[in-house]
Coordinates of C-alpha atoms and ligand atoms in Angstrom, one line a residue:
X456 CA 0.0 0.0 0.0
X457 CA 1.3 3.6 -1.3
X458 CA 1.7 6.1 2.1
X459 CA -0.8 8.2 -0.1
X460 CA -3.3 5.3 0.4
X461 CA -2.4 4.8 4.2
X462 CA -3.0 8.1 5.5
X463 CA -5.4 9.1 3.3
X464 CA -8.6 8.3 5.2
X465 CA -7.2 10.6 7.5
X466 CA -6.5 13.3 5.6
X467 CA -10.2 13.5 4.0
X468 CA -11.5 13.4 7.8
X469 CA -8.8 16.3 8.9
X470 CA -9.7 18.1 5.7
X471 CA -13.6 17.8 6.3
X472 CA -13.6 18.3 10.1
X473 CA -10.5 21.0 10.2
X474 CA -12.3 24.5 9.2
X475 CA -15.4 23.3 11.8
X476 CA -12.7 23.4 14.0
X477 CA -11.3 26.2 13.3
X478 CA -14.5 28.4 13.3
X479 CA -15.1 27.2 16.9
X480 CA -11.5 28.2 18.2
X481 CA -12.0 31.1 16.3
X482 CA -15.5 32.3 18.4
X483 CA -13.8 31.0 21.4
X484 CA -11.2 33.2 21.1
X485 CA -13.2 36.2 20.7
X486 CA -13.5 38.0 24.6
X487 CA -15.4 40.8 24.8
X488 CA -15.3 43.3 27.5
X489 CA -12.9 43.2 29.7
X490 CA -10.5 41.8 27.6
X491 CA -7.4 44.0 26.4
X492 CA -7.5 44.4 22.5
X493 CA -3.7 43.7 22.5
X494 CA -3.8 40.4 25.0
X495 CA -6.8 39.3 22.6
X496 CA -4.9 39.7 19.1
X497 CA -1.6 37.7 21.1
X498 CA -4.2 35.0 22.2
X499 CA -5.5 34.7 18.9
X500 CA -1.9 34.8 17.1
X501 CA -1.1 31.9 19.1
X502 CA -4.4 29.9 18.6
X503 CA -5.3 30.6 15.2
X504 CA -1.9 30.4 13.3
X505 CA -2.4 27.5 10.8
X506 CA -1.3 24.4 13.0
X507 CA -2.5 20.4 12.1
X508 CA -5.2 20.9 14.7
X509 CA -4.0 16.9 15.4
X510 CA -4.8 17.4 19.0
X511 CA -8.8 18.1 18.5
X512 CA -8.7 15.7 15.4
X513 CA -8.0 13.1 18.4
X514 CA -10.6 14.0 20.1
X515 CA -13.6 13.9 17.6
X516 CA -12.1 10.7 16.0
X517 CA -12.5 8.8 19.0
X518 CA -15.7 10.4 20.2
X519 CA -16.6 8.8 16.7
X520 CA -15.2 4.9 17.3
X521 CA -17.1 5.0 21.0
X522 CA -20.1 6.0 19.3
X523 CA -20.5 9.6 19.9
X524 CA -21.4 12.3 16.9
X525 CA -17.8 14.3 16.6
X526 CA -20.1 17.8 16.9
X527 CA -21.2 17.0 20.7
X528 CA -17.1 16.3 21.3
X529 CA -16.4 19.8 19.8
X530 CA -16.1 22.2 22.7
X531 CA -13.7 19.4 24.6
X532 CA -11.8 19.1 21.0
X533 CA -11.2 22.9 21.0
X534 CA -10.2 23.0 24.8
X535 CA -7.5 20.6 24.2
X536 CA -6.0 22.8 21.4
X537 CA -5.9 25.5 23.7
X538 CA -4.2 23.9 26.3
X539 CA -1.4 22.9 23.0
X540 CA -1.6 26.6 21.8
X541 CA -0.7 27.7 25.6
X542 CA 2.1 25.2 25.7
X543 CA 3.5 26.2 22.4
X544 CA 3.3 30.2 23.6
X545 CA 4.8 29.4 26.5
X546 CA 7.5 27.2 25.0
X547 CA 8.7 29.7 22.3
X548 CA 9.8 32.2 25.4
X549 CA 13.0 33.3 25.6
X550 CA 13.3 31.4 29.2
X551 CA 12.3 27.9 27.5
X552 CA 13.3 27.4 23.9
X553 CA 14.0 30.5 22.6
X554 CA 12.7 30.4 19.1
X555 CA 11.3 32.9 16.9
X556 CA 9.5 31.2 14.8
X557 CA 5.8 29.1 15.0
X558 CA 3.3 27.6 12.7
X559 CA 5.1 29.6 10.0
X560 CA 4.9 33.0 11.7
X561 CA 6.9 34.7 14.1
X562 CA 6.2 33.6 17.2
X563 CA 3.8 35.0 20.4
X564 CA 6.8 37.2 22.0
X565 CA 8.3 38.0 18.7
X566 CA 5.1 39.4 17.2
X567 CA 3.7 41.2 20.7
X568 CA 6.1 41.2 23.9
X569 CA 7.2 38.6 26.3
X570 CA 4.7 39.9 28.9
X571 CA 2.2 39.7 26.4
X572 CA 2.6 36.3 25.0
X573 CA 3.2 34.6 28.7
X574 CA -0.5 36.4 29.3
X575 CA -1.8 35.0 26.2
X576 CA -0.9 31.9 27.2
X577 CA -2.2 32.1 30.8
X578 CA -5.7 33.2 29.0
X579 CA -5.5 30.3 26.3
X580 CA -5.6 27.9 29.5
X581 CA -7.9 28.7 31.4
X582 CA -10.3 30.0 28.5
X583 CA -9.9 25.6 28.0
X584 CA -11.4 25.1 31.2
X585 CA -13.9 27.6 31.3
X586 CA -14.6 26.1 27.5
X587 CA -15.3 22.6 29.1
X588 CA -17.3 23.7 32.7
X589 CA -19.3 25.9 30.4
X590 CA -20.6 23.8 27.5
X591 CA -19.9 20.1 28.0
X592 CA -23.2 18.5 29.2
X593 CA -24.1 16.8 31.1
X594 CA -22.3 18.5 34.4
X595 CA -20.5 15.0 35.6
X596 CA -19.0 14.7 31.8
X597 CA -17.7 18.4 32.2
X598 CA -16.4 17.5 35.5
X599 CA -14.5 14.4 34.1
X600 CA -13.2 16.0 30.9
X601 CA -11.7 19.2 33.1
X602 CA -10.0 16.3 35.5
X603 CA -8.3 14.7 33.1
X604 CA -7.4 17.5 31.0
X605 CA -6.1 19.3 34.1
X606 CA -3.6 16.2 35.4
X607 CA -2.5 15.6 31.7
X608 CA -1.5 19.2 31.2
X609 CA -0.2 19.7 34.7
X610 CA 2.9 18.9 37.1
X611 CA 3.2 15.1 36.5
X612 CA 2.6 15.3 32.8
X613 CA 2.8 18.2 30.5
X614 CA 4.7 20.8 33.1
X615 CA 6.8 18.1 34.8
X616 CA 8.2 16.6 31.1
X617 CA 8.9 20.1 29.6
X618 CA 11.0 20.8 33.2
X619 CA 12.7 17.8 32.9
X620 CA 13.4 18.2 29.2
X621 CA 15.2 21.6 30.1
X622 CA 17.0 20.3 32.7
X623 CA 18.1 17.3 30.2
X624 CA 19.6 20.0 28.1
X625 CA 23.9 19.8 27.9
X626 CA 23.5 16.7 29.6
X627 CA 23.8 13.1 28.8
X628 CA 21.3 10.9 29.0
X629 CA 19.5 7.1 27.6
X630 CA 16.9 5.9 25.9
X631 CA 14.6 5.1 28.9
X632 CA 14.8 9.0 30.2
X633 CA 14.2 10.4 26.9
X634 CA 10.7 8.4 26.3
X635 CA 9.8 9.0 29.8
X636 CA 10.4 12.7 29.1
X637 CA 8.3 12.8 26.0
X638 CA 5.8 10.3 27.1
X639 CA 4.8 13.1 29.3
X640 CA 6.0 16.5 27.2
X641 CA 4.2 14.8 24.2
X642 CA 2.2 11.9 24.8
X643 CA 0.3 12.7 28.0
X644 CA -1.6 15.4 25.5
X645 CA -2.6 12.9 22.5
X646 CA -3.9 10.1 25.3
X647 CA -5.9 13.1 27.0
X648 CA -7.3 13.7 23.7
X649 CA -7.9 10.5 22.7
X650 CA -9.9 9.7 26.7
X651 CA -11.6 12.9 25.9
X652 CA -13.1 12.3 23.0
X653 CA -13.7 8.3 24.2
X654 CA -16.2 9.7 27.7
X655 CA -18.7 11.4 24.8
X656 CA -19.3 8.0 24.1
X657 CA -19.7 6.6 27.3
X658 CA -16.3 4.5 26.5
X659 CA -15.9 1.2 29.0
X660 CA -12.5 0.8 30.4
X661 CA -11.3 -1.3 28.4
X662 CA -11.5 0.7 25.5
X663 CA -10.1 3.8 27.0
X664 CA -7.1 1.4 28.1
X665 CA -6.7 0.6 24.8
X666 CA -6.6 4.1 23.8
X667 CA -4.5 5.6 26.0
X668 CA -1.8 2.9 25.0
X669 CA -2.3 3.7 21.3
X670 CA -2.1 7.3 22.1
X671 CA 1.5 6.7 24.5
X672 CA 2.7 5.0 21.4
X673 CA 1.9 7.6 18.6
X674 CA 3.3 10.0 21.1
X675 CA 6.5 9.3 21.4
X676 CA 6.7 7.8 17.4
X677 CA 5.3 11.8 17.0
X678 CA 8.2 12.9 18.9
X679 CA 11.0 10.9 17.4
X680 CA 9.8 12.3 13.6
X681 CA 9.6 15.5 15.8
X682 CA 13.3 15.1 16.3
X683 CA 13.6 14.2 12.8
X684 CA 12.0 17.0 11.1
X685 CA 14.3 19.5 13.1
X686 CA 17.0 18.1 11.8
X687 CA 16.3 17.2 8.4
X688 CA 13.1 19.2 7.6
X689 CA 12.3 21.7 5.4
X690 CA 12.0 25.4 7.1
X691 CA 9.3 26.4 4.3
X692 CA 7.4 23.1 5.2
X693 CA 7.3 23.0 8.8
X694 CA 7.0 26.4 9.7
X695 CA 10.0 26.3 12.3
X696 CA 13.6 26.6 12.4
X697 CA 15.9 23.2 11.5
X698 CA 18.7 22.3 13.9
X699 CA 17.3 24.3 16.9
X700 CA 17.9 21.0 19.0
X701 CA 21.2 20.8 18.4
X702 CA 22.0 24.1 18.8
X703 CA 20.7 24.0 22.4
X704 CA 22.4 20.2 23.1
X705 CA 19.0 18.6 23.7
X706 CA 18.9 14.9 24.5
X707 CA 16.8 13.6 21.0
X708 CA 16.0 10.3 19.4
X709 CA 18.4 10.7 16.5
X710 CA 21.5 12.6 18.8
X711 CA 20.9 9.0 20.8
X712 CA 20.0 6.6 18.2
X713 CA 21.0 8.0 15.1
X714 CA 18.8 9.1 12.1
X715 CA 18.3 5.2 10.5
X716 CA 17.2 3.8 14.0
X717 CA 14.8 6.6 14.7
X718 CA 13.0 5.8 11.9
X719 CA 12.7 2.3 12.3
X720 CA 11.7 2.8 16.1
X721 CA 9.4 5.5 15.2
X722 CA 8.0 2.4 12.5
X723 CA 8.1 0.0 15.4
X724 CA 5.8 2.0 17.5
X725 CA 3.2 3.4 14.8
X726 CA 2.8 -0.8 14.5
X727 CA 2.3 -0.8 18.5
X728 CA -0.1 1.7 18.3
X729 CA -2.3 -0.1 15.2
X730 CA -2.2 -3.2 16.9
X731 CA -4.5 -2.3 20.2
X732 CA -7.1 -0.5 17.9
X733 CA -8.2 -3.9 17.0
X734 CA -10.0 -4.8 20.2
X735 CA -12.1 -1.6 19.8
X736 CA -15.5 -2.5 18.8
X737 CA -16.1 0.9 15.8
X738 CA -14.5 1.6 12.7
X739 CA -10.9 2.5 14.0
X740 CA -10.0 3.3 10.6
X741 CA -9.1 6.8 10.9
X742 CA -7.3 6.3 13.8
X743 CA -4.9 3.7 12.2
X744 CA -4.4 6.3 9.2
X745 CA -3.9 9.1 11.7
X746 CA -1.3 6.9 13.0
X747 CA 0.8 6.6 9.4
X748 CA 0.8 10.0 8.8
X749 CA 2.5 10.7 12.0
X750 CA 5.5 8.7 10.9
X751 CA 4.9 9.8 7.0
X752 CA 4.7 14.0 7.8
X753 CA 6.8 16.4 6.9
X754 CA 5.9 19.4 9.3
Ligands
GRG1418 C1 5.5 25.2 28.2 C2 4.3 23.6 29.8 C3 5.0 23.9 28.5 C4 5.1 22.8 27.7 C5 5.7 22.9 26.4 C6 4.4 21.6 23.6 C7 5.7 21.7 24.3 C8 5.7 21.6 25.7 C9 6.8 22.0 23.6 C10 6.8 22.3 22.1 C11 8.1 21.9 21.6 C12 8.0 20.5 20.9 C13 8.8 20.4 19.7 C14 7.4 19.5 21.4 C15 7.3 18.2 20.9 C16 6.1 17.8 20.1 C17 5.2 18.9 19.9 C18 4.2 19.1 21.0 C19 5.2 19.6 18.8 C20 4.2 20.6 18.4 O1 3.0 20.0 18.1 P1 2.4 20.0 16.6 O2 3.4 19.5 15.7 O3 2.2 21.5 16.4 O4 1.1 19.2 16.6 P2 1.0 22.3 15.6 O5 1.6 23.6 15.4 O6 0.7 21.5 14.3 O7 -0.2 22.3 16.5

């Protein structure tokens, strides 16, 4: 099978669900009174700016294989890219990774001010939770989506992997540190989004077990082409500057394993991933292409 053919099932759902998406981010983003004209454009840079939206994809695709519409999952899908826009805001400072460029444009502190963009990113998260107490229903599903969004984005997970991966910086390291950093920097994100999506349809545990492994596995196999695409990517195509990694000594798949044995690792766990989707009872077939184009992107 072509890698056209693979991931194109996919694409056609990102293609169809991405501007419904984007029309929802783009109302949620919009404040009103009370809400500083400058802080709002800086939120709206960060959130807007054209990313793969792979996060909320996640979400309504497996609202979808439990059985839920992907509309009734929207509000949770768009919480969860603002938690990622936050992250990536907060990321680009000059006190994390220092880079100018995001999404293709320059990035929140570049295009504003620091102050700014660490504001905009303090408003993109809680606007997610407000997002989910406000218009999930019922209540109790609210209650559960904000929990688990909150301890995947928080010390343990999101926060405690970005610390350690700066702390990991000019230092070495092994392969057993570096997924645990990313299965938390990365992955804890994509299996949020994937449980998310998986409570709209009333999901059993089983098949949120299932999910949550598939989602560790595309997260770090995202991460190593992650790793990849910084150092052999194309600027134009993914929006960002090459060879930032290096230039800051950061512990990566390929600086560890080399660029042949990323790939196949990367391979190894997109094949993981696939194989758990087959105990789920729906059609887990955009969740398996979702899965190839992780390993087959170029941005
Ligand atoms: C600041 C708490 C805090 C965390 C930052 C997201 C993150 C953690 C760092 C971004 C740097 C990075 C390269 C992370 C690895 C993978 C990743 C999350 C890439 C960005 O996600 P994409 O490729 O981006 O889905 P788009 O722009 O398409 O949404």
């Amino acid at each position: 099978m072509t890698s056209q053919s693979k991931t194109g099932c996919f694409r056609q759902f990102a293609d169809q669900m991405r501007p419904v998406i984007e029309a929802h981010l783009d109302r949620y983003s919009r404040f009103g009174r009370g809400c500083p004209d400058r802080l709002q454009a800086a939120i709206r840079h960060g959130l807007l700016a054209p990313g793969k939206r792979l996060r909320p994809l996640l979400v309504l695709s497996a609202a979808s294989i439990c059985g839920s519409s992907p509309a009734r999952a929207l509000p949770a899908a768009c919480a969860v890219e603002m938690v990622h826009a936050y992250s990536l805001v907060h990321d680009d400072l000059p006190a994390m990774d220092d880079d100018d460029l995001r999404r293709g444009q320059p990035t929140c502190h570049n295009a504003f001010d620091e102050a700014t963009a660490i504001l905009a990113g303090d408003a993109l998260l809680t606007r997610a939770f407000e997002i989910l107490a406000h218009d999930v229903k019922p209540s109790e599903l609210a209650q559960r989506c904000c929990l688990e969004l909150a301890q995947a984005a928080g010390a343990c997970q999101l926060v405690g992997g970005q610390s350690d991966d700066l702390a990991a910086e000019q230092r070495a390291g092994d392969l057993a540190t570096l997924e645990r950093i990313h299965e938390r920097k990365t992955g804890a994100m994509l299996v949020a989004s994937l449980r998310l999506g998986a409570f709209f349809g009333a999901a059993r545990d089983e098949q949120l077990s299932h999910l949550s492994t598939y989602g560790n596995r595309l997260g770090l196999a995202f991460q190593i082409v992650d790793d990849l695409l910084d150092q052999t990517g194309d600027p134009q195509q993914t929006g960002k500057r090459s060879g930032q990694d290096t230039q800051r000594g950061k512990l990566t798949f390929p600086s560890l394993l080399g660029v042949d044995a990323s790939r196949r690792r990367a391979r190894q766990l997109v094949e993981e991933a696939v194989s758990v989707l087959s105990s789920l009872p729906g059609d887990a077939s955009i969740l398996i292409s979702l899965a190839h184009y992780v390993v087959e992107r170029n941005h």
